[in-house]
């Protein structure tokens, strides 16, 4: 899958094999859309205080995003992350059209997506795809630092 876009209420995935159109209302995306809307509702109620927000909503968005993108086997991790972020921003724009209260909070929500959700999605995807590698000497270095700190007075 080389390219993707959202037109109207459809996600369009393009690859060398052709186009695939997925409605945002289809079951494959419905759980993700519901999780995102629940997160946005919670943020609206908390005046976009990400610290006061229930982390279960955030984790649910990440989980449902992973469930959806896991089915896209021909897409690399970076493109999957970009796809989820595209969906998030599209859903945010749609929610703002439906709920004027979110207009004043949009900047804070976008900042939270970029600083909280994006790195969490990337880490989760890297872990899911076995791309998250810890160097072999990392653990040894950590243990040696711990050992040195215990022996020095």
Short mmCIF file of C-alpha atoms in Angstrom, two decimals, residues 2-150:
data_model
loop_
_atom_site.label_atom_id
_atom_site.label_comp_id
_atom_site.label_asym_id
_atom_site.label_seq_id
_atom_site.Cartn_x
_atom_site.Cartn_y
_atom_site.Cartn_z
CA UNK A 2 1.73 3.09 -1.21
CA UNK A 3 -0.85 5.81 -0.79
CA UNK A 4 -3.95 6.53 1.23
CA UNK A 5 -6.48 9.31 1.58
CA UNK A 6 -9.88 10.06 3.03
CA UNK A 7 -12.66 11.28 0.80
CA UNK A 8 -16.10 11.96 2.20
CA UNK A 9 -16.67 9.08 4.62
CA UNK A 10 -14.33 6.59 2.95
CA UNK A 11 -10.73 5.56 3.45
CA UNK A 12 -9.04 4.95 0.10
CA UNK A 13 -5.98 2.69 0.07
CA UNK A 14 -3.99 2.58 -3.16
CA UNK A 15 -1.39 -0.01 -4.04
CA UNK A 16 0.11 -1.60 -7.10
CA UNK A 17 -2.82 -4.04 -7.04
CA UNK A 18 -5.39 -1.24 -7.27
CA UNK A 19 -7.67 0.77 -5.01
CA UNK A 20 -9.43 -0.43 -1.92
CA UNK A 21 -12.24 1.71 -0.51
CA UNK A 22 -13.21 1.20 3.11
CA UNK A 23 -16.15 3.04 4.61
CA UNK A 24 -15.46 4.58 8.02
CA UNK A 25 -18.73 2.96 9.12
CA UNK A 26 -17.62 -0.60 8.28
CA UNK A 27 -16.96 -2.92 11.23
CA UNK A 28 -13.23 -3.03 10.42
CA UNK A 29 -12.99 0.68 11.34
CA UNK A 30 -16.06 1.17 13.50
CA UNK A 31 -14.32 0.21 16.77
CA UNK A 32 -11.47 2.61 16.03
CA UNK A 33 -13.87 5.44 15.18
CA UNK A 34 -15.87 4.78 18.35
CA UNK A 35 -12.70 4.77 20.48
CA UNK A 36 -11.55 8.09 18.99
CA UNK A 37 -14.95 9.71 19.52
CA UNK A 38 -14.99 8.51 23.13
CA UNK A 39 -11.52 10.00 23.67
CA UNK A 40 -12.61 13.33 22.14
CA UNK A 41 -15.75 13.39 24.33
CA UNK A 42 -13.65 12.77 27.42
CA UNK A 43 -11.21 15.52 26.44
CA UNK A 44 -14.10 17.91 25.86
CA UNK A 45 -15.52 17.16 29.30
CA UNK A 46 -12.09 17.65 30.92
CA UNK A 47 -11.45 20.90 29.00
CA UNK A 48 -8.67 19.07 27.13
CA UNK A 49 -6.61 18.30 30.20
CA UNK A 50 -4.70 15.24 29.04
CA UNK A 51 -3.50 14.52 32.59
CA UNK A 52 -7.05 14.44 33.96
CA UNK A 53 -8.25 12.30 31.07
CA UNK A 54 -8.80 8.59 31.63
CA UNK A 55 -5.86 6.76 30.03
CA UNK A 56 -8.09 3.80 29.17
CA UNK A 57 -9.58 5.90 26.35
CA UNK A 58 -6.12 6.63 25.00
CA UNK A 59 -5.08 2.98 25.22
CA UNK A 60 -8.31 1.94 23.50
CA UNK A 61 -7.55 4.25 20.55
CA UNK A 62 -4.06 2.77 20.23
CA UNK A 63 -5.34 -0.79 20.54
CA UNK A 64 -8.08 -0.34 17.95
CA UNK A 65 -5.61 1.37 15.62
CA UNK A 66 -3.28 -1.60 15.92
CA UNK A 67 -6.12 -4.05 15.32
CA UNK A 68 -7.05 -2.22 12.12
CA UNK A 69 -3.53 -1.74 10.76
CA UNK A 70 -2.46 -5.31 11.55
CA UNK A 71 -4.68 -6.39 8.66
CA UNK A 72 -2.70 -4.18 6.27
CA UNK A 73 0.19 -6.57 5.79
CA UNK A 74 1.72 -4.80 2.77
CA UNK A 75 2.11 -1.47 4.57
CA UNK A 76 5.20 -0.60 6.58
CA UNK A 77 5.08 0.68 10.17
CA UNK A 78 5.69 4.31 9.28
CA UNK A 79 2.83 4.36 6.76
CA UNK A 80 0.52 2.61 9.23
CA UNK A 81 1.30 5.30 11.80
CA UNK A 82 0.63 8.02 9.23
CA UNK A 83 -2.64 6.33 8.31
CA UNK A 84 -3.85 6.27 11.91
CA UNK A 85 -2.87 9.91 12.37
CA UNK A 86 -4.70 10.85 9.16
CA UNK A 87 -7.79 9.08 10.48
CA UNK A 88 -7.46 10.82 13.86
CA UNK A 89 -7.19 14.29 12.33
CA UNK A 90 -10.05 13.57 9.93
CA UNK A 91 -12.26 12.40 12.78
CA UNK A 92 -11.29 15.48 14.80
CA UNK A 93 -12.34 17.74 11.92
CA UNK A 94 -15.65 15.86 11.64
CA UNK A 95 -16.26 16.11 15.38
CA UNK A 96 -15.57 19.86 15.30
CA UNK A 97 -18.18 20.25 12.56
CA UNK A 98 -20.71 18.45 14.77
CA UNK A 99 -19.71 19.98 18.11
CA UNK A 100 -18.72 23.65 18.28
CA UNK A 101 -17.29 23.22 21.80
CA UNK A 102 -14.29 21.44 20.31
CA UNK A 103 -13.26 24.42 18.16
CA UNK A 104 -11.66 26.17 21.13
CA UNK A 105 -9.95 22.94 22.20
CA UNK A 106 -8.69 21.88 18.75
CA UNK A 107 -5.18 23.26 19.23
CA UNK A 108 -4.74 21.42 22.54
CA UNK A 109 -6.14 18.20 21.08
CA UNK A 110 -3.79 18.39 18.08
CA UNK A 111 -0.85 19.05 20.42
CA UNK A 112 -1.86 16.02 22.51
CA UNK A 113 -2.16 13.83 19.43
CA UNK A 114 1.32 14.86 18.31
CA UNK A 115 3.02 14.56 21.71
CA UNK A 116 1.14 11.67 23.33
CA UNK A 117 -0.70 9.54 20.79
CA UNK A 118 1.83 9.56 17.93
CA UNK A 119 4.81 8.25 19.97
CA UNK A 120 2.58 5.69 21.72
CA UNK A 121 1.29 4.40 18.40
CA UNK A 122 4.79 4.22 16.98
CA UNK A 123 6.12 2.30 19.97
CA UNK A 124 3.14 -0.09 19.97
CA UNK A 125 3.52 -0.76 16.24
CA UNK A 126 7.25 -1.33 16.51
CA UNK A 127 6.61 -3.80 19.30
CA UNK A 128 3.80 -5.52 17.39
CA UNK A 129 5.96 -5.89 14.27
CA UNK A 130 9.07 -7.00 16.21
CA UNK A 131 10.90 -3.88 15.04
CA UNK A 132 11.64 -2.75 18.59
CA UNK A 133 15.07 -4.14 19.26
CA UNK A 134 17.09 -3.67 22.42
CA UNK A 135 20.83 -3.80 21.72
CA UNK A 136 22.52 -6.82 23.26
CA UNK A 137 24.93 -4.75 25.33
CA UNK A 138 22.20 -2.41 26.64
CA UNK A 139 21.13 -4.68 29.49
CA UNK A 140 24.75 -5.39 30.44
CA UNK A 141 25.49 -1.64 30.55
CA UNK A 142 22.44 -0.97 32.74
CA UNK A 143 23.42 -3.74 35.14
CA UNK A 144 27.00 -2.53 35.36
CA UNK A 145 25.82 1.01 36.15
CA UNK A 146 23.55 -0.35 38.87
CA UNK A 147 26.37 -2.44 40.30
CA UNK A 148 28.75 0.57 40.34
CA UNK A 149 26.18 2.73 42.13
CA UNK A 150 25.74 0.07 44.82
#
